[in-house]
XYZ file of N, CA and C in Angstrom:
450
model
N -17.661 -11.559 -15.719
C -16.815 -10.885 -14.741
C -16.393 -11.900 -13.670
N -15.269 -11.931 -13.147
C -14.647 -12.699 -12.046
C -15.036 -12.367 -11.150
N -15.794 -12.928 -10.038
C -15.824 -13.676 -8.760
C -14.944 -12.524 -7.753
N -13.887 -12.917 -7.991
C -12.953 -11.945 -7.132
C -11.650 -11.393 -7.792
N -11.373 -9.675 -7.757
C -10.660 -9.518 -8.265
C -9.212 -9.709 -7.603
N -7.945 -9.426 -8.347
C -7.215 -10.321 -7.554
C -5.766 -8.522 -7.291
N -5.317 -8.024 -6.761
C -4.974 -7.099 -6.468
C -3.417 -7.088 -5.638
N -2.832 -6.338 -5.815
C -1.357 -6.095 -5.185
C -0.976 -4.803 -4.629
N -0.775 -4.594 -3.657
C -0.587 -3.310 -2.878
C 1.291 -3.078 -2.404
N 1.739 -1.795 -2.456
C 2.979 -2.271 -1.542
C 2.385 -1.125 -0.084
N 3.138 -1.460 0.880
C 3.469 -1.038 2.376
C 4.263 -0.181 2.339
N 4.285 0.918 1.708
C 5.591 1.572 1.881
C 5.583 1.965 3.281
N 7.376 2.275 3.425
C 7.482 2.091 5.372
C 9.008 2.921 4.957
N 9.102 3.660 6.798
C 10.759 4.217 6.449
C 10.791 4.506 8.454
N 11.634 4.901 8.403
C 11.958 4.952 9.932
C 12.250 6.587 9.919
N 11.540 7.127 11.200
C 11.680 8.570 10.915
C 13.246 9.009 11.888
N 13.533 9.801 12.156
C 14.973 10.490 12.806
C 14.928 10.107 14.260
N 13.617 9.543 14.589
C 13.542 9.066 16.410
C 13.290 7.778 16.490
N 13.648 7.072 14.866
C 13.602 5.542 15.026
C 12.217 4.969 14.771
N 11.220 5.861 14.643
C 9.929 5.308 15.166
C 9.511 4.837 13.288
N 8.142 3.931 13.493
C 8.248 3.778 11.862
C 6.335 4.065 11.840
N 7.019 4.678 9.911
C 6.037 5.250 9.614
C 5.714 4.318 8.493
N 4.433 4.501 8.029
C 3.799 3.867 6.869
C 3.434 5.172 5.959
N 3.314 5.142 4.669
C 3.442 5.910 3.812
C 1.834 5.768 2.717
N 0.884 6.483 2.770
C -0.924 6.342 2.499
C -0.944 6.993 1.731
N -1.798 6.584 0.402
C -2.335 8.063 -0.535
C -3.775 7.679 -0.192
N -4.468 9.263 -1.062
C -5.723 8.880 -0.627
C -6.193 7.875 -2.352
N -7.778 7.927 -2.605
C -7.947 6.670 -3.527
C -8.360 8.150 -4.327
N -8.551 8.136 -5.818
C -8.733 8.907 -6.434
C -10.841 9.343 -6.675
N -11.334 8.046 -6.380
C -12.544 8.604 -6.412
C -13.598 8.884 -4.880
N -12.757 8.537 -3.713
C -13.802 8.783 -2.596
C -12.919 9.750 -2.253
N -11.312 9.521 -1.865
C -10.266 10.475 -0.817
C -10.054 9.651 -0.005
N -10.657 8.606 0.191
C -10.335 7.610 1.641
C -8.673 7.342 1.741
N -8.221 7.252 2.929
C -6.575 6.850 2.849
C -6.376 5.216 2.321
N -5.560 4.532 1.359
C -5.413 3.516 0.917
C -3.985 3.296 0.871
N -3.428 2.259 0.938
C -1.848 1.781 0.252
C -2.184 2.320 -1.272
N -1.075 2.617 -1.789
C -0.914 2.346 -3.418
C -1.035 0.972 -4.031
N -2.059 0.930 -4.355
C -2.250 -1.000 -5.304
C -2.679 -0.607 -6.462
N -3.003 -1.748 -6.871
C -3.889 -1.538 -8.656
C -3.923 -3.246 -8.836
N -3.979 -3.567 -10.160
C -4.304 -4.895 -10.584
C -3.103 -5.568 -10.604
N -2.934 -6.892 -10.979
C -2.068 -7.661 -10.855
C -1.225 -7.225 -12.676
N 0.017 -7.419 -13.063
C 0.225 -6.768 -14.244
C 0.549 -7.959 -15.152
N 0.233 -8.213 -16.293
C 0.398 -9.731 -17.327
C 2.583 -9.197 -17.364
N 3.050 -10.366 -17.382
C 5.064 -10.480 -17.661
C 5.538 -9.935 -16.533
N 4.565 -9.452 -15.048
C 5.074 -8.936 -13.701
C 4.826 -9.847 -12.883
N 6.008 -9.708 -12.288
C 6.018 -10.476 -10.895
C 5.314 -9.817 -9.376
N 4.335 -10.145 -8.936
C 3.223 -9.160 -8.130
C 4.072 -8.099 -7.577
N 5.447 -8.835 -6.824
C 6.038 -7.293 -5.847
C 6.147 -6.607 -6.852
N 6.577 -7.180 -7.938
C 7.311 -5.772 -9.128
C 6.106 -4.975 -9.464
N 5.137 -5.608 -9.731
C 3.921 -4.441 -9.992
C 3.342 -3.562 -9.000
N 3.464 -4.361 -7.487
C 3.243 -3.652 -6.675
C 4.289 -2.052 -6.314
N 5.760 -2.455 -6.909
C 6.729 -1.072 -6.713
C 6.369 -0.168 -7.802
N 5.529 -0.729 -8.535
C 4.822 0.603 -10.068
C 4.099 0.563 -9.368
N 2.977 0.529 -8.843
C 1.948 1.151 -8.083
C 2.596 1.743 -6.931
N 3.112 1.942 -6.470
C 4.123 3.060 -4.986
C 4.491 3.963 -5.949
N 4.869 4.099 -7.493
C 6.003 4.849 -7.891
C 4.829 5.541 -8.681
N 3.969 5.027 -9.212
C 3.124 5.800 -10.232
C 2.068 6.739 -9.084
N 1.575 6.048 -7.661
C 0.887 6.613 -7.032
C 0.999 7.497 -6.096
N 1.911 7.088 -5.704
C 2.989 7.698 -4.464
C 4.131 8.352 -4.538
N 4.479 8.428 -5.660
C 6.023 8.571 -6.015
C 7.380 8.375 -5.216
N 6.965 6.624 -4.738
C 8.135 6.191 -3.432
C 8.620 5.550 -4.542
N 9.987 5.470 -4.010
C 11.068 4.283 -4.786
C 11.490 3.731 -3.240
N 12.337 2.816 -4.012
C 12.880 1.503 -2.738
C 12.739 0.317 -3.098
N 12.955 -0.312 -1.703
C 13.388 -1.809 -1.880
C 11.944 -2.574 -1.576
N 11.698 -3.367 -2.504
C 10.301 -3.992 -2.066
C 10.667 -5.730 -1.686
N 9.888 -5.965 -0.793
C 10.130 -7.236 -0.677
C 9.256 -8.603 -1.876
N 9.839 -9.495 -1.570
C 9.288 -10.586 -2.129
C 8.258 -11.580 -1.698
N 8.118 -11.186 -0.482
C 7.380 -12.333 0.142
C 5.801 -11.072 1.028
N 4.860 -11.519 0.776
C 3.905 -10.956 1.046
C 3.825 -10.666 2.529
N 3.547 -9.672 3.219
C 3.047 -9.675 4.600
C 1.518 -9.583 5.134
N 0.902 -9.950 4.445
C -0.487 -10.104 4.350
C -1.488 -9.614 3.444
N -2.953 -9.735 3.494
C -3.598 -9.989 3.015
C -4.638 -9.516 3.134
N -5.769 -8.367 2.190
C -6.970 -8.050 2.977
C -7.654 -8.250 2.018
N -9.258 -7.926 2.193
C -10.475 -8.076 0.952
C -11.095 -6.431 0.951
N -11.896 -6.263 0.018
C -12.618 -4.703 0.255
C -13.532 -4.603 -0.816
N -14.501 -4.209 -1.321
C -15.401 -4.048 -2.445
C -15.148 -2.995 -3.233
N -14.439 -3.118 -4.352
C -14.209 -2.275 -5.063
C -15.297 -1.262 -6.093
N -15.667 -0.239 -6.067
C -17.006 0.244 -6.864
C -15.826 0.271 -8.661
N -16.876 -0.757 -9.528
C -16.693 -0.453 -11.122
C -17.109 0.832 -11.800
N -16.725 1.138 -12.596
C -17.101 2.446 -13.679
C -18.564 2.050 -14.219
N -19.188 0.818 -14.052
C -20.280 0.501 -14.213
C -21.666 0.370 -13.641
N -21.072 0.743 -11.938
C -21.426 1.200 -10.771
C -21.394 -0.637 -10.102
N -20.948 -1.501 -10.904
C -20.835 -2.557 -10.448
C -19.889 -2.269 -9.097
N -20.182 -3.398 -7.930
C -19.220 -4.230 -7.154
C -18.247 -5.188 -7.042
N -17.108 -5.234 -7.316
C -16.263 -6.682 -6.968
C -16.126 -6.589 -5.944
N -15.855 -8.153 -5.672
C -15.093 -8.512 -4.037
C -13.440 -8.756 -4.827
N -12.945 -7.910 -4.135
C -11.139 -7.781 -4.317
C -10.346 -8.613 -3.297
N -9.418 -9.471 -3.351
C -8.482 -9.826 -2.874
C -7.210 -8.935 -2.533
N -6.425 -8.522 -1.884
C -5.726 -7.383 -2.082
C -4.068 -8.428 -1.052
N -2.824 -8.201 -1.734
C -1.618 -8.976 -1.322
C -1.134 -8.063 -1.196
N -0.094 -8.111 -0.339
C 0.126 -6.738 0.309
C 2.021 -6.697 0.524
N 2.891 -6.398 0.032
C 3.991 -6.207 -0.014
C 4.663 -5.314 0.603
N 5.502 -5.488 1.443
C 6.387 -4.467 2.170
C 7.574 -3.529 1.164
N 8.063 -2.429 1.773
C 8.705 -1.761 0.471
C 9.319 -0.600 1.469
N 10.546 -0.633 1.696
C 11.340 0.181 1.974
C 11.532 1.123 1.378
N 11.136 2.357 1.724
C 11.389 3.680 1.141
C 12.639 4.440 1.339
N 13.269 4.571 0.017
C 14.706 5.572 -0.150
C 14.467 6.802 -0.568
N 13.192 6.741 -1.157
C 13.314 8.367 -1.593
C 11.938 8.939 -2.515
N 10.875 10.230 -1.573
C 9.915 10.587 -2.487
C 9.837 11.419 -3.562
N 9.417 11.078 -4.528
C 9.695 11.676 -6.079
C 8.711 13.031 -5.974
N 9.429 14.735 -5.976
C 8.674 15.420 -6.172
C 7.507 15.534 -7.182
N 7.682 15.144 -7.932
C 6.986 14.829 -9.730
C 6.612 13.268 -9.355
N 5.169 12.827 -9.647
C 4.850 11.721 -10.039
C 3.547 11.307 -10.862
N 3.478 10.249 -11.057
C 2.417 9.765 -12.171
C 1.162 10.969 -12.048
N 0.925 10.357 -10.460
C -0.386 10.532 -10.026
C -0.643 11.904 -9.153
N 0.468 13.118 -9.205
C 0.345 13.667 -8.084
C -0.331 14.612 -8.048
N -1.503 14.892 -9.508
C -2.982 16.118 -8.893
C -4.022 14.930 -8.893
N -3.815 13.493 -8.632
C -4.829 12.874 -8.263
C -5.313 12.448 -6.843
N -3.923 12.796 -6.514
C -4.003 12.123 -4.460
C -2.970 12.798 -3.882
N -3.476 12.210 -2.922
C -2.441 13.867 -1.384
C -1.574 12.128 -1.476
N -0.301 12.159 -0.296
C 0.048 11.413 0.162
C 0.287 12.059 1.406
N 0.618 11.239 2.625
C 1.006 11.387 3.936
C 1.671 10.393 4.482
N 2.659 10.304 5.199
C 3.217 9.446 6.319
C 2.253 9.714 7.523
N 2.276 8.132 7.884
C 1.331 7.841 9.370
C 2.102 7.252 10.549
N 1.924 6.951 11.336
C 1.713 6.003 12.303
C 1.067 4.793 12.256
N 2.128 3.744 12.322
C 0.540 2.557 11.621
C -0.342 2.749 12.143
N -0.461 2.615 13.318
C -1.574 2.861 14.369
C -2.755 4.162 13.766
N -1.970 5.386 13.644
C -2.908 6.190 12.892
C -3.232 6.225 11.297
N -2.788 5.592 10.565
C -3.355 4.482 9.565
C -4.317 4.051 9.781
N -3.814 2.374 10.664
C -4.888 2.153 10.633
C -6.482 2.728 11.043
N -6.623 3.760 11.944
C -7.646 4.369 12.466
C -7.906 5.200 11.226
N -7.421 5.535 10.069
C -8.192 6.127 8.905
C -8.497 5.421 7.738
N -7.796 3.949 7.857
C -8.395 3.131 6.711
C -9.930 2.296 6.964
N -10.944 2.428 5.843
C -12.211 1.454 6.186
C -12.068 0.008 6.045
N -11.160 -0.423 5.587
C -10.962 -2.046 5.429
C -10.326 -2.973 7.104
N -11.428 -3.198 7.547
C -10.823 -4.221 8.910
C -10.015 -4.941 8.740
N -9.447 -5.828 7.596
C -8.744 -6.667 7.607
C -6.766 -5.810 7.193
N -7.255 -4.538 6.598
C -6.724 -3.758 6.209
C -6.047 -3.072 7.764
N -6.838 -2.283 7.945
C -6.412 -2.248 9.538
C -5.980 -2.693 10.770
N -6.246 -4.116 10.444
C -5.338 -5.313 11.507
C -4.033 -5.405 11.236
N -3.813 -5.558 9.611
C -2.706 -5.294 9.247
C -1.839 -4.500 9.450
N -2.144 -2.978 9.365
C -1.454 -1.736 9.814
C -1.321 -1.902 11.755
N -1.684 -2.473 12.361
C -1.721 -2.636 13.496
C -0.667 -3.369 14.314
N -0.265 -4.704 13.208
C 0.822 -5.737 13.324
C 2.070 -5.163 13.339
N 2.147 -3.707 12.595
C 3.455 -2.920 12.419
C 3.471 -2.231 14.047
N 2.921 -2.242 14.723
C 2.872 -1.085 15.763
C 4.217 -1.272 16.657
N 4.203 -2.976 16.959
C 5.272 -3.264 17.734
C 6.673 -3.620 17.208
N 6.643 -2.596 16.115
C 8.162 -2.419 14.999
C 9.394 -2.619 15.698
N 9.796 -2.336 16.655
C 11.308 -2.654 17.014
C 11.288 -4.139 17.389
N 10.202 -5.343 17.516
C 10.576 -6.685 16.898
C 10.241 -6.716 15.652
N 9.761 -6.165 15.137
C 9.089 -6.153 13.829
C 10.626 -6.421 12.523
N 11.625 -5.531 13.154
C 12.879 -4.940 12.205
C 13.369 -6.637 11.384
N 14.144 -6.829 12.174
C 14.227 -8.371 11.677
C 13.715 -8.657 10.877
N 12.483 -8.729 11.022
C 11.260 -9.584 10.179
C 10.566 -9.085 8.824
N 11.293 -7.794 9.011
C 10.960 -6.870 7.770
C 12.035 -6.890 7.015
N 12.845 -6.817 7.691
C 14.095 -6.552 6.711
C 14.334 -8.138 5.706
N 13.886 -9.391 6.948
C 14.269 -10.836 6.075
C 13.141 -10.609 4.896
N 11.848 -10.138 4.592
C 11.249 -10.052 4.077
C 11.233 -9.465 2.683
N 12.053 -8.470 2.861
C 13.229 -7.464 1.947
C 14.289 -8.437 1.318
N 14.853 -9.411 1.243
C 15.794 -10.449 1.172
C 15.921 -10.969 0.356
């Protein structure tokens, strides 16, 4: 078994009717904890691209995902074997156009729009939560998201 597993998440994000921006959470299928949509890295995928099948299979977001990572967290993943990995997790931004009533996953997890800020206060990953935190001050943020999208 590898050392560390290696993982891709997207950020889904959208701006609500008062401008303000939201982040888009499912919960994980075996605790309920709130998580991004990730999964493994996919063999002939390019990480964002696997990361927009994990939003679409988990979340049922479509949109524009970016190419360039906006960070980075770790977390211990529990195996079907009751094993532990230490996970690497890359984290992709992803503009949301539109949630799919019907999706892969949808009697496996709730989804919700947050507040990064209230995100982050329901995710257990610290490095995870710093992250959701960096979004807070979004109206410089726009720019920098959108070149990211590019």
């Amino acid at each position: 078994m590898p050392s560390l597993g290696e993982q891709i998440a997207a950020l889904p994000m959208q701006w609500d009717k008062s401008g303000k921006l939201r982040v888009l959470m499912v919960t994980s299928r075996d605790t309920g904890r709130w998580v991004m949509p990730k999964g493994w890295e996919m063999d002939g995928k390019k990480p964002w691209a696997a990361a927009e099948i994990e939003a679409l299979e988990e979340a049922g977001a479509k949109g524009h995902i970016g190419k360039k990572e906006i960070g980075i967290y770790h977390y211990h993943k529990q195996l079907d074997d009751d094993a532990e990995l230490h996970c690497r997790v890359r984290v992709y931004p992803m503009i949301v156009d539109k949630l799919s009533r019907d999706w892969k996953e949808r009697k496996e997890r709730k989804r919700k729009w947050f507040t990064p800020k209230a995100a982050a206060k329901r995710v257990d990953e610290p490095e995870l939560s710093d992250l959701l935190l960096t979004l807070c001050d979004a109206p410089h943020k726009i720019p920098l998201i959108s070149a990211l999208l590019s």
